[in-house]
Amino acid sequence: MTPRSCRACRSWLLAFALALVAWGTAAQAADYLPLPAGRFESVLPQGATPNSSGPVEIRAFQMRRLPVTRGEFQAFVLTQPEWQRGAAPGLFVDARYLLDWDTPLQPPGASTDAEALLRPVTQLSWFAAKAFCEAEGARLPTWLEWEYAAAGDEGRRDARGDPAWRRRILAWYERPASQQPARVGRGLPNVYGLQDLHGLVWEWVEDFNALFIAGDSRSQGDPDLLKFCGAGALSVIDRDSYAVLMRIALLSSLAGSDTTSSLGFRCVKAIEGDQAP
Amino acid sequence: MNASFSMSRRSALQGLAALSCVPFARPLLAADAQVQTQTAALPGNSVYQLRPHLIDQNGSLFAWDSLRGQPALLSMFYSSCDMVCPMIFETIQQTLVALSAAQRERVRVLMLSFDPERDTVTQLKKTAEAHRCDERWTLARCDAATARKVAAVLGIQYRRLPSGEFNHSSTIEMLDAQGRIAAKSGQLGSADPALVKALRAQLV
């Protein structure tokens, strides 16, 4: 055997070993929990006229209990090498895509940190997050689905009116960031059993590019009428939901290839047997 | 809203996002450089890296990368729009008219609908006729998830309103022969001189 093929052989073995480890992690964590259908009042206007409020019907769906971890994403890039750092085209990922990883196959600290594979994957683009979900027969949640899931606390499906709960979820945004995100699963399960919707990472949504807010919605005339067909301004119904509004502001500012060190994701699926309309 | 304001707003928000976590910047390893892209011929930032499944106004499968090899104008729309969308068609027509006949022959136009429910093949055909779209034009439809992906690579934003109308950005994008976004224009109503100039530059 020539030295070259031996090296190829070693890297293949390494990849195989990594895949086994990552598969073990993924198999444990990829559980989806059902959310019932419900009427929901979004912080974004959903009324009959563009800037009016009104409840929307949310169809039942299943959501990943936890954000996708680095270990799960490692398993994904091993099976879909086109999503490895360095291989994914610039159309889909910016220059910092997975740049925090030790190698294109190794999440940061994987050899020294026992929790390395259990931390949420971040620094990845919308396209990469979407590809991961598609690979497991799922998709990213829509903004409304995410907001609906994240409105609950431990006991209530909609805790948003409670100032104490608002203060609690806001507290995370005040915390200075000085370290890697904690491992997933430390947050208290909410009423659906979902964890870490608040307090760990920001999360991509399917329709992030539907959340645009017109630049000058305060003026009476609508300068954006031509820039944005239809009612240009996206006003906000509940101005006290700062934590959720910050998420909308962030998501609306992003391009699909952008990555940030605190932006991760989780996937959703239809309830089995439910046909999409 | 001008471009510099939009950029500063965006970087401010990304800075806000970074507050909750420190970026783990580190130098690139030599190993990173060894990873080769598999589609070497196509630039990494070409929109033809995407492989969307599109159906045109004749009901045929439309190969997205068949636009490759010449400059193309792209926009997204929905047929039942009565305000801005007709102006997008009209503005593209005027942009084409601003070119010489020989230049015009070498430009393709793709209009992609983000309203798969109502923009059936029949509807696309009607829309194409209503806007005098000749053989250079393709009007296409795709499923909702695909429309989101195409919008994301083009930087087009849209949302469906509860009324069934859409709220959307109305930019015209120009791709070079390799599918890289070479220019974009938000000017409607008349041909944007900057867009015409950029298009001519691709046609020399």
Short mmCIF file of C-alpha atoms in Angstrom, two decimals:
data_model
loop_
_atom_site.label_atom_id
_atom_site.label_comp_id
_atom_site.label_asym_id
_atom_site.label_seq_id
_atom_site.Cartn_x
_atom_site.Cartn_y
_atom_site.Cartn_z
CA MET A 1 0.00 0.00 0.00
CA THR A 2 1.42 3.37 -0.95
CA PRO A 3 1.77 6.05 1.73
CA ARG A 4 -0.87 8.13 0.01
CA SER A 5 -3.57 5.51 0.06
CA CYS A 6 -2.65 4.67 3.65
CA ARG A 7 -3.30 8.26 4.62
CA ALA A 8 -6.61 8.19 2.83
CA CYS A 9 -7.35 4.97 4.67
CA ARG A 10 -6.58 6.56 8.04
CA SER A 11 -8.72 9.58 7.40
CA TRP A 12 -11.53 7.31 6.29
CA LEU A 13 -11.25 5.34 9.52
CA LEU A 14 -11.20 8.53 11.55
CA ALA A 15 -14.31 9.75 9.78
CA PHE A 16 -16.00 6.43 10.42
CA ALA A 17 -15.14 6.54 14.13
CA LEU A 18 -16.41 10.11 14.36
CA ALA A 19 -19.59 9.13 12.59
CA LEU A 20 -20.20 6.37 15.12
CA VAL A 21 -19.72 8.73 18.05
CA ALA A 22 -21.87 11.40 16.46
CA TRP A 23 -24.54 8.89 15.48
CA GLY A 24 -24.76 7.78 19.12
CA THR A 25 -25.26 11.36 20.25
CA ALA A 26 -27.79 12.10 17.54
CA ALA A 27 -29.81 8.99 18.21
CA GLN A 28 -30.30 10.08 21.80
CA ALA A 29 -31.25 13.68 21.24
CA ALA A 30 -33.43 13.81 18.13
CA ASP A 31 -36.79 13.58 19.80
CA TYR A 32 -39.75 15.57 18.61
CA LEU A 33 -42.63 16.58 20.87
CA PRO A 34 -46.17 17.29 19.66
CA LEU A 35 -47.77 20.72 19.95
CA PRO A 36 -51.55 20.92 19.63
CA ALA A 37 -53.30 23.23 17.19
CA GLY A 38 -54.35 26.53 18.68
CA ARG A 39 -55.40 30.11 18.19
CA PHE A 40 -52.52 32.45 18.74
CA GLU A 41 -51.99 36.18 18.90
CA SER A 42 -48.60 37.00 17.40
CA VAL A 43 -46.61 40.11 18.27
CA LEU A 44 -46.67 40.71 14.52
CA PRO A 45 -49.91 41.91 12.94
CA GLN A 46 -52.02 39.09 11.52
CA GLY A 47 -55.32 40.89 11.15
CA ALA A 48 -57.41 41.35 8.03
CA THR A 49 -55.84 44.72 7.30
CA PRO A 50 -52.06 44.95 7.17
CA ASN A 51 -51.31 46.51 10.53
CA SER A 52 -54.17 45.19 12.59
CA SER A 53 -54.09 42.50 15.18
CA GLY A 54 -55.96 39.24 15.04
CA PRO A 55 -55.45 35.69 16.21
CA VAL A 56 -54.17 33.09 13.75
CA GLU A 57 -54.84 29.38 13.70
CA ILE A 58 -51.70 27.35 14.20
CA ARG A 59 -51.84 23.78 12.90
CA ALA A 60 -50.58 21.03 15.17
CA PHE A 61 -46.93 20.14 14.59
CA GLN A 62 -44.00 18.44 16.25
CA MET A 63 -40.88 20.29 17.35
CA ARG A 64 -37.46 19.11 18.38
CA ARG A 65 -37.26 19.14 22.15
CA LEU A 66 -33.80 20.73 22.01
CA PRO A 67 -31.76 22.92 19.69
CA VAL A 68 -29.60 20.90 17.29
CA THR A 69 -26.25 20.10 18.90
CA ARG A 70 -22.72 20.22 17.52
CA GLY A 71 -22.59 16.44 17.79
CA GLU A 72 -25.70 16.09 15.64
CA PHE A 73 -24.37 18.56 13.14
CA GLN A 74 -21.07 16.70 13.03
CA ALA A 75 -22.96 13.52 12.09
CA PHE A 76 -24.73 15.49 9.37
CA VAL A 77 -21.56 16.91 7.78
CA LEU A 78 -19.99 13.45 7.84
CA THR A 79 -22.83 12.05 5.77
CA GLN A 80 -23.25 15.21 3.64
CA PRO A 81 -19.69 16.42 3.02
CA GLU A 82 -20.93 19.24 0.80
CA TRP A 83 -21.95 21.00 4.03
CA GLN A 84 -18.50 20.81 5.61
CA ARG A 85 -16.66 24.04 6.23
CA GLY A 86 -14.57 24.74 3.14
CA ALA A 87 -16.83 22.68 0.90
CA ALA A 88 -20.13 24.56 1.19
CA PRO A 89 -20.35 27.23 -1.56
CA GLY A 90 -20.25 30.90 -0.65
CA LEU A 91 -23.79 31.29 -1.93
CA PHE A 92 -25.00 29.28 1.08
CA VAL A 93 -22.51 30.11 3.84
CA ASP A 94 -20.44 33.15 4.73
CA ALA A 95 -16.69 33.08 5.46
CA ARG A 96 -17.21 32.38 9.16
CA TYR A 97 -19.32 29.26 8.69
CA LEU A 98 -18.35 26.75 11.42
CA LEU A 99 -15.11 28.65 11.85
CA ASP A 100 -15.25 27.88 15.57
CA TRP A 101 -14.76 24.17 14.84
CA ASP A 102 -11.29 22.69 15.36
CA THR A 103 -11.39 21.08 11.90
CA PRO A 104 -14.15 20.77 9.29
CA LEU A 105 -15.20 17.58 11.08
CA GLN A 106 -14.40 18.39 14.71
CA PRO A 107 -16.53 20.70 16.86
CA PRO A 108 -14.52 22.92 19.21
CA GLY A 109 -12.89 21.10 22.09
CA ALA A 110 -14.26 17.72 21.01
CA SER A 111 -11.18 15.92 22.34
CA THR A 112 -10.99 17.71 25.70
CA ASP A 113 -14.47 18.89 26.60
CA ALA A 114 -16.93 16.21 27.70
CA GLU A 115 -19.87 18.43 26.77
CA ALA A 116 -18.46 19.61 23.44
CA LEU A 117 -20.89 17.60 21.33
CA LEU A 118 -23.87 18.54 23.49
CA ARG A 119 -23.54 22.29 23.02
CA PRO A 120 -25.88 23.83 20.44
CA VAL A 121 -24.40 24.24 17.00
CA THR A 122 -24.11 27.91 16.05
CA GLN A 123 -22.14 29.85 13.44
CA LEU A 124 -24.18 28.30 10.67
CA SER A 125 -26.34 29.71 7.91
CA TRP A 126 -30.05 29.37 7.20
CA PHE A 127 -29.26 27.19 4.18
CA ALA A 128 -27.17 24.81 6.30
CA ALA A 129 -29.81 24.65 9.03
CA LYS A 130 -32.46 23.96 6.41
CA ALA A 131 -30.39 21.20 4.80
CA PHE A 132 -29.95 19.52 8.19
CA CYS A 133 -33.70 19.52 8.85
CA GLU A 134 -34.48 18.27 5.34
CA ALA A 135 -32.03 15.40 5.87
CA GLU A 136 -34.15 14.15 8.77
CA GLY A 137 -37.47 14.62 6.98
CA ALA A 138 -38.19 17.86 8.76
CA ARG A 139 -38.04 21.61 8.11
CA LEU A 140 -37.35 24.80 10.01
CA PRO A 141 -40.27 26.20 11.99
CA THR A 142 -42.08 29.22 10.62
CA TRP A 143 -41.79 32.34 12.75
CA LEU A 144 -45.37 31.84 13.97
CA GLU A 145 -44.68 28.25 14.96
CA TRP A 146 -41.56 29.27 16.84
CA GLU A 147 -43.32 32.14 18.57
CA TYR A 148 -46.27 29.88 19.47
CA ALA A 149 -43.95 27.24 20.95
CA ALA A 150 -41.91 29.83 22.83
CA ALA A 151 -44.90 31.64 24.37
CA GLY A 152 -45.37 28.98 27.03
CA ASP A 153 -43.75 28.67 30.42
CA GLU A 154 -43.64 25.53 32.54
CA GLY A 155 -47.37 25.51 33.24
CA ARG A 156 -49.12 27.78 30.74
CA ARG A 157 -49.37 27.72 26.96
CA ASP A 158 -49.25 31.50 26.88
CA ALA A 159 -47.32 33.15 29.66
CA ARG A 160 -46.51 36.29 27.73
CA GLY A 161 -48.82 38.53 29.74
CA ASP A 162 -46.98 37.73 32.97
CA PRO A 163 -44.41 40.45 33.77
CA ALA A 164 -42.40 38.06 35.96
CA TRP A 165 -41.99 35.61 33.07
CA ARG A 166 -41.06 38.42 30.71
CA ARG A 167 -38.36 39.58 33.12
CA ARG A 168 -37.04 36.06 33.41
CA ILE A 169 -36.59 35.51 29.68
CA LEU A 170 -35.19 39.00 29.24
CA ALA A 171 -32.52 38.32 31.84
CA TRP A 172 -30.62 36.14 29.36
CA TYR A 173 -30.16 39.02 26.95
CA GLU A 174 -28.60 41.10 29.72
CA ARG A 175 -26.01 38.50 30.56
CA PRO A 176 -22.64 39.37 29.05
CA ALA A 177 -21.37 36.63 26.81
CA SER A 178 -18.03 35.39 27.92
CA GLN A 179 -18.06 31.73 27.12
CA GLN A 180 -19.36 29.03 24.82
CA PRO A 181 -23.08 28.27 24.93
CA ALA A 182 -23.96 25.84 27.70
CA ARG A 183 -24.95 22.30 26.75
CA VAL A 184 -28.53 21.86 25.60
CA GLY A 185 -31.20 20.60 27.96
CA ARG A 186 -30.42 22.70 31.02
CA GLY A 187 -33.47 24.93 30.64
CA LEU A 188 -36.72 23.95 32.34
CA PRO A 189 -39.10 22.08 30.02
CA ASN A 190 -42.00 24.30 29.02
CA VAL A 191 -45.65 23.24 28.94
CA TYR A 192 -45.00 21.15 25.82
CA GLY A 193 -41.77 19.67 27.21
CA LEU A 194 -39.61 21.84 24.91
CA GLN A 195 -36.37 23.20 26.31
CA ASP A 196 -34.02 26.11 25.67
CA LEU A 197 -36.34 28.16 23.47
CA HIS A 198 -35.18 31.05 25.62
CA GLY A 199 -31.87 31.54 27.32
CA LEU A 200 -29.45 29.58 25.17
CA VAL A 201 -29.22 30.61 21.50
CA TRP A 202 -31.10 32.55 18.85
CA GLU A 203 -32.81 30.27 16.33
CA TRP A 204 -33.29 30.39 12.57
CA VAL A 205 -36.83 30.21 11.22
CA GLU A 206 -38.02 29.13 7.76
CA ASP A 207 -39.44 32.52 6.85
CA PHE A 208 -36.72 34.74 8.29
CA ASN A 209 -36.93 36.76 5.08
CA ALA A 210 -40.60 37.48 5.69
CA LEU A 211 -39.87 39.45 8.84
CA PHE A 212 -38.64 42.61 7.20
CA ILE A 213 -39.57 45.83 8.83
CA ALA A 214 -39.84 48.86 6.59
CA GLY A 215 -37.31 51.53 7.41
CA ASP A 216 -39.67 54.38 7.99
CA SER A 217 -42.98 53.06 9.08
CA ARG A 218 -43.60 56.02 11.34
CA SER A 219 -44.30 58.50 8.59
CA GLN A 220 -47.82 58.98 7.34
CA GLY A 221 -47.17 58.62 3.65
CA ASP A 222 -45.52 55.38 2.73
CA PRO A 223 -42.10 55.98 1.17
CA ASP A 224 -41.60 52.23 0.83
CA LEU A 225 -44.70 51.64 -1.20
CA LEU A 226 -42.57 50.97 -4.25
CA LYS A 227 -39.73 49.28 -2.47
CA PHE A 228 -42.12 46.89 -0.83
CA CYS A 229 -45.23 46.00 -2.74
CA GLY A 230 -48.30 46.07 -0.52
CA ALA A 231 -48.31 47.59 2.92
CA GLY A 232 -44.67 48.35 3.48
CA ALA A 233 -44.56 48.71 7.21
CA LEU A 234 -44.59 45.80 9.57
CA SER A 235 -45.81 47.21 12.81
CA VAL A 236 -45.76 45.42 16.09
CA ILE A 237 -48.82 44.62 18.14
CA ASP A 238 -47.30 43.93 21.51
CA ARG A 239 -44.49 46.36 22.15
CA ASP A 240 -43.72 44.94 25.59
CA SER A 241 -42.46 41.60 24.32
CA TYR A 242 -38.92 42.87 24.04
CA ALA A 243 -37.26 39.47 24.09
CA VAL A 244 -39.30 38.27 21.13
CA LEU A 245 -38.97 41.60 19.33
CA MET A 246 -35.19 41.38 19.56
CA ARG A 247 -35.37 38.03 17.82
CA ILE A 248 -37.47 39.48 15.02
CA ALA A 249 -35.08 42.41 14.70
CA LEU A 250 -32.11 40.08 14.44
CA LEU A 251 -33.71 37.66 11.99
CA SER A 252 -34.96 40.47 9.77
CA SER A 253 -31.43 41.84 9.51
CA LEU A 254 -29.88 38.62 8.25
CA ALA A 255 -29.14 37.20 4.83
CA GLY A 256 -29.56 33.45 4.29
CA SER A 257 -25.81 32.86 4.20
CA ASP A 258 -25.03 34.81 7.39
CA THR A 259 -23.69 33.06 10.47
CA THR A 260 -23.30 34.32 14.02
CA SER A 261 -21.77 32.77 17.11
CA SER A 262 -25.06 32.66 18.99
CA LEU A 263 -27.51 31.71 16.23
CA GLY A 264 -28.55 28.05 16.10
CA PHE A 265 -31.74 26.23 15.15
CA ARG A 266 -34.14 23.37 15.75
CA CYS A 267 -36.45 21.58 13.31
CA VAL A 268 -40.17 20.82 13.16
CA LYS A 269 -42.26 18.18 11.40
CA ALA A 270 -45.92 17.72 10.60
CA ILE A 271 -47.87 15.46 12.94
CA GLU A 272 -47.89 12.03 11.35
CA GLY A 273 -50.91 11.52 9.14
CA ASP A 274 -51.58 15.24 8.90
CA GLN A 275 -51.70 16.43 5.30
CA ALA A 276 -50.41 19.91 4.64
CA PRO A 277 -53.15 22.16 3.24
CA MET B 1 -33.92 54.27 3.52
CA ASN B 2 -30.45 54.49 2.04
CA ALA B 3 -27.94 51.68 1.83
CA SER B 4 -25.57 52.94 4.51
CA PHE B 5 -28.34 53.26 7.04
CA SER B 6 -29.47 49.76 6.29
CA MET B 7 -25.95 48.41 6.72
CA SER B 8 -25.39 50.12 10.04
CA ARG B 9 -28.69 48.86 11.35
CA ARG B 10 -27.73 45.39 10.33
CA SER B 11 -24.29 45.43 11.90
CA ALA B 12 -25.75 46.89 15.07
CA LEU B 13 -28.19 44.02 15.28
CA GLN B 14 -25.53 41.44 14.63
CA GLY B 15 -23.48 43.05 17.37
CA LEU B 16 -26.48 42.67 19.61
CA ALA B 17 -26.67 39.01 18.74
CA ALA B 18 -23.01 38.56 19.57
CA LEU B 19 -23.59 39.94 23.07
CA SER B 20 -24.83 36.65 24.34
CA CYS B 21 -21.84 34.72 23.10
CA VAL B 22 -18.21 35.41 22.33
CA PRO B 23 -17.10 34.58 18.79
CA PHE B 24 -14.57 31.78 18.68
CA ALA B 25 -12.31 33.22 16.02
CA ARG B 26 -9.13 31.33 15.29
CA PRO B 27 -6.71 31.16 12.40
CA LEU B 28 -7.53 28.88 9.52
CA LEU B 29 -5.74 25.56 9.64
CA ALA B 30 -3.83 24.23 6.69
CA ALA B 31 -6.32 21.37 6.49
CA ASP B 32 -9.10 23.84 5.69
CA ALA B 33 -7.39 24.84 2.47
CA GLN B 34 -7.20 21.24 1.32
CA VAL B 35 -10.94 20.86 1.22
CA GLN B 36 -11.84 21.36 -2.41
CA THR B 37 -15.16 22.55 -3.68
CA GLN B 38 -16.82 19.97 -5.84
CA THR B 39 -18.26 22.43 -8.30
CA ALA B 40 -15.03 24.13 -9.21
CA ALA B 41 -16.29 25.38 -12.56
CA LEU B 42 -19.18 27.32 -11.05
CA PRO B 43 -18.25 30.25 -8.77
CA GLY B 44 -19.14 29.60 -5.12
CA ASN B 45 -21.39 32.62 -5.01
CA SER B 46 -23.24 31.78 -8.23
CA VAL B 47 -26.98 31.46 -7.67
CA TYR B 48 -26.80 28.39 -9.96
CA GLN B 49 -25.31 26.53 -6.97
CA LEU B 50 -28.96 26.19 -6.01
CA ARG B 51 -30.97 23.47 -7.78
CA PRO B 52 -34.57 24.65 -7.54
CA HIS B 53 -37.32 22.62 -9.19
CA LEU B 54 -39.17 25.12 -11.41
CA ILE B 55 -42.06 24.79 -13.86
CA ASP B 56 -42.46 27.39 -16.58
CA GLN B 57 -45.54 29.04 -18.14
CA ASN B 58 -45.79 26.18 -20.66
CA GLY B 59 -45.90 23.56 -17.94
CA SER B 60 -42.38 22.35 -18.71
CA LEU B 61 -39.58 21.73 -16.29
CA PHE B 62 -37.33 24.78 -16.34
CA ALA B 63 -33.63 24.18 -15.74
CA TRP B 64 -32.54 27.06 -13.53
CA ASP B 65 -28.96 26.91 -14.77
CA SER B 66 -30.08 27.04 -18.40
CA LEU B 67 -29.81 30.80 -17.86
CA ARG B 68 -26.08 30.31 -17.49
CA GLY B 69 -23.95 31.68 -20.30
CA GLN B 70 -25.64 35.03 -20.73
CA PRO B 71 -26.73 37.82 -18.41
CA ALA B 72 -30.21 37.51 -16.97
CA LEU B 73 -32.71 39.73 -15.20
CA LEU B 74 -34.64 38.15 -12.34
CA SER B 75 -37.43 39.20 -10.06
CA MET B 76 -40.14 37.59 -7.97
CA PHE B 77 -43.84 38.43 -8.14
CA TYR B 78 -47.40 37.15 -7.83
CA SER B 79 -49.97 37.46 -10.59
CA SER B 80 -52.89 38.76 -8.56
CA CYS B 81 -50.82 41.74 -7.46
CA ASP B 82 -52.36 44.84 -8.98
CA MET B 83 -49.90 47.49 -7.92
CA VAL B 84 -46.15 46.99 -7.98
CA CYS B 85 -45.80 43.67 -9.82
CA PRO B 86 -47.13 45.01 -13.14
CA MET B 87 -44.58 47.79 -12.76
CA ILE B 88 -41.78 45.26 -12.37
CA PHE B 89 -42.73 43.69 -15.71
CA GLU B 90 -43.03 47.11 -17.32
CA THR B 91 -39.68 48.27 -15.94
CA ILE B 92 -37.93 45.18 -17.25
CA GLN B 93 -39.50 45.74 -20.67
CA GLN B 94 -38.16 49.29 -20.63
CA THR B 95 -34.74 48.07 -19.53
CA LEU B 96 -34.67 45.72 -22.54
CA VAL B 97 -35.82 48.49 -24.86
CA ALA B 98 -32.89 50.62 -23.68
CA LEU B 99 -30.49 48.06 -25.18
CA SER B 100 -29.59 47.68 -28.82
CA ALA B 101 -31.47 44.94 -30.69
CA ALA B 102 -28.36 42.78 -30.77
CA GLN B 103 -27.78 43.21 -27.04
CA ARG B 104 -31.41 42.56 -26.27
CA GLU B 105 -31.24 39.16 -27.99
CA ARG B 106 -28.62 38.03 -25.50
CA VAL B 107 -30.58 38.77 -22.31
CA ARG B 108 -32.94 36.34 -20.59
CA VAL B 109 -35.60 37.22 -18.04
CA LEU B 110 -36.90 34.98 -15.27
CA MET B 111 -39.90 35.96 -13.17
CA LEU B 112 -40.56 33.56 -10.31
CA SER B 113 -43.86 33.49 -8.47
CA PHE B 114 -43.99 33.13 -4.69
CA ASP B 115 -47.71 32.36 -4.83
CA PRO B 116 -47.86 28.67 -5.82
CA GLU B 117 -51.49 28.41 -4.74
CA ARG B 118 -52.82 30.86 -7.29
CA ASP B 119 -50.07 31.06 -9.88
CA THR B 120 -50.86 27.90 -11.77
CA VAL B 121 -49.30 27.24 -15.17
CA THR B 122 -52.46 28.59 -16.81
CA GLN B 123 -52.24 31.77 -14.75
CA LEU B 124 -48.56 32.21 -15.58
CA LYS B 125 -49.36 31.88 -19.26
CA LYS B 126 -52.05 34.55 -18.96
CA THR B 127 -49.72 36.85 -17.04
CA ALA B 128 -47.00 36.39 -19.66
CA GLU B 129 -49.45 37.35 -22.41
CA ALA B 130 -50.81 40.30 -20.47
CA HIS B 131 -47.31 41.72 -20.12
CA ARG B 132 -46.28 40.97 -23.74
CA CYS B 133 -43.53 38.61 -22.62
CA ASP B 134 -41.74 37.15 -25.65
CA GLU B 135 -39.56 34.03 -25.86
CA ARG B 136 -36.80 35.69 -23.88
CA TRP B 137 -39.01 35.58 -20.81
CA THR B 138 -39.71 32.70 -18.49
CA LEU B 139 -42.42 32.91 -15.86
CA ALA B 140 -42.04 30.10 -13.38
CA ARG B 141 -43.61 28.55 -10.32
CA CYS B 142 -42.28 26.29 -7.57
CA ASP B 143 -43.35 25.09 -4.13
CA ALA B 144 -43.34 27.45 -1.17
CA ALA B 145 -40.11 26.09 0.35
CA THR B 146 -38.28 26.48 -2.96
CA ALA B 147 -39.54 30.04 -3.37
CA ARG B 148 -38.08 30.86 0.07
CA LYS B 149 -34.71 29.44 -0.99
CA VAL B 150 -34.60 31.35 -4.26
CA ALA B 151 -35.66 34.53 -2.44
CA ALA B 152 -32.89 33.95 0.09
CA VAL B 153 -30.18 33.66 -2.58
CA LEU B 154 -31.50 36.72 -4.38
CA GLY B 155 -31.96 38.74 -1.20
CA ILE B 156 -35.67 39.21 -1.89
CA GLN B 157 -38.05 39.40 1.06
CA TYR B 158 -41.74 38.57 1.03
CA ARG B 159 -44.54 37.51 3.30
CA ARG B 160 -48.04 36.34 2.72
CA LEU B 161 -50.62 38.54 4.39
CA PRO B 162 -53.76 37.11 5.98
CA SER B 163 -55.74 38.69 3.11
CA GLY B 164 -53.90 36.46 0.63
CA GLU B 165 -51.94 39.40 -0.74
CA PHE B 166 -48.19 39.50 -0.49
CA ASN B 167 -45.90 42.09 0.89
CA HIS B 168 -42.57 41.90 -0.92
CA SER B 169 -39.45 43.71 -1.96
CA SER B 170 -39.59 44.74 -5.57
CA THR B 171 -36.02 44.63 -6.76
CA ILE B 172 -34.80 43.58 -10.18
CA GLU B 173 -31.62 41.52 -9.98
CA MET B 174 -29.10 41.17 -12.76
CA LEU B 175 -26.99 38.03 -12.97
CA ASP B 176 -23.79 37.78 -14.93
CA ALA B 177 -23.18 34.82 -17.25
CA GLN B 178 -21.97 32.72 -14.31
CA GLY B 179 -24.97 33.53 -12.12
CA ARG B 180 -23.32 36.00 -9.81
CA ILE B 181 -25.50 38.95 -8.79
CA ALA B 182 -23.85 41.76 -10.73
CA ALA B 183 -26.36 44.53 -10.11
CA LYS B 184 -29.73 45.14 -8.54
CA SER B 185 -32.19 47.95 -8.83
CA GLY B 186 -35.18 49.08 -6.83
CA GLN B 187 -36.16 51.74 -9.34
CA LEU B 188 -39.55 51.11 -10.89
CA GLY B 189 -41.52 52.92 -13.56
CA SER B 190 -38.63 53.56 -15.93
CA ALA B 191 -35.39 51.79 -16.79
CA ASP B 192 -32.73 52.37 -14.15
CA PRO B 193 -29.72 53.86 -16.03
CA ALA B 194 -27.33 52.12 -13.62
CA LEU B 195 -28.93 48.76 -14.36
CA VAL B 196 -28.84 49.37 -18.12
CA LYS B 197 -25.18 50.35 -17.88
CA ALA B 198 -24.33 47.24 -15.84
CA LEU B 199 -26.20 45.09 -18.35
CA ARG B 200 -24.37 46.63 -21.30
CA ALA B 201 -21.07 45.98 -19.55
CA GLN B 202 -21.95 42.26 -19.53
CA LEU B 203 -22.80 42.33 -23.22
CA VAL B 204 -19.59 43.69 -24.74
#
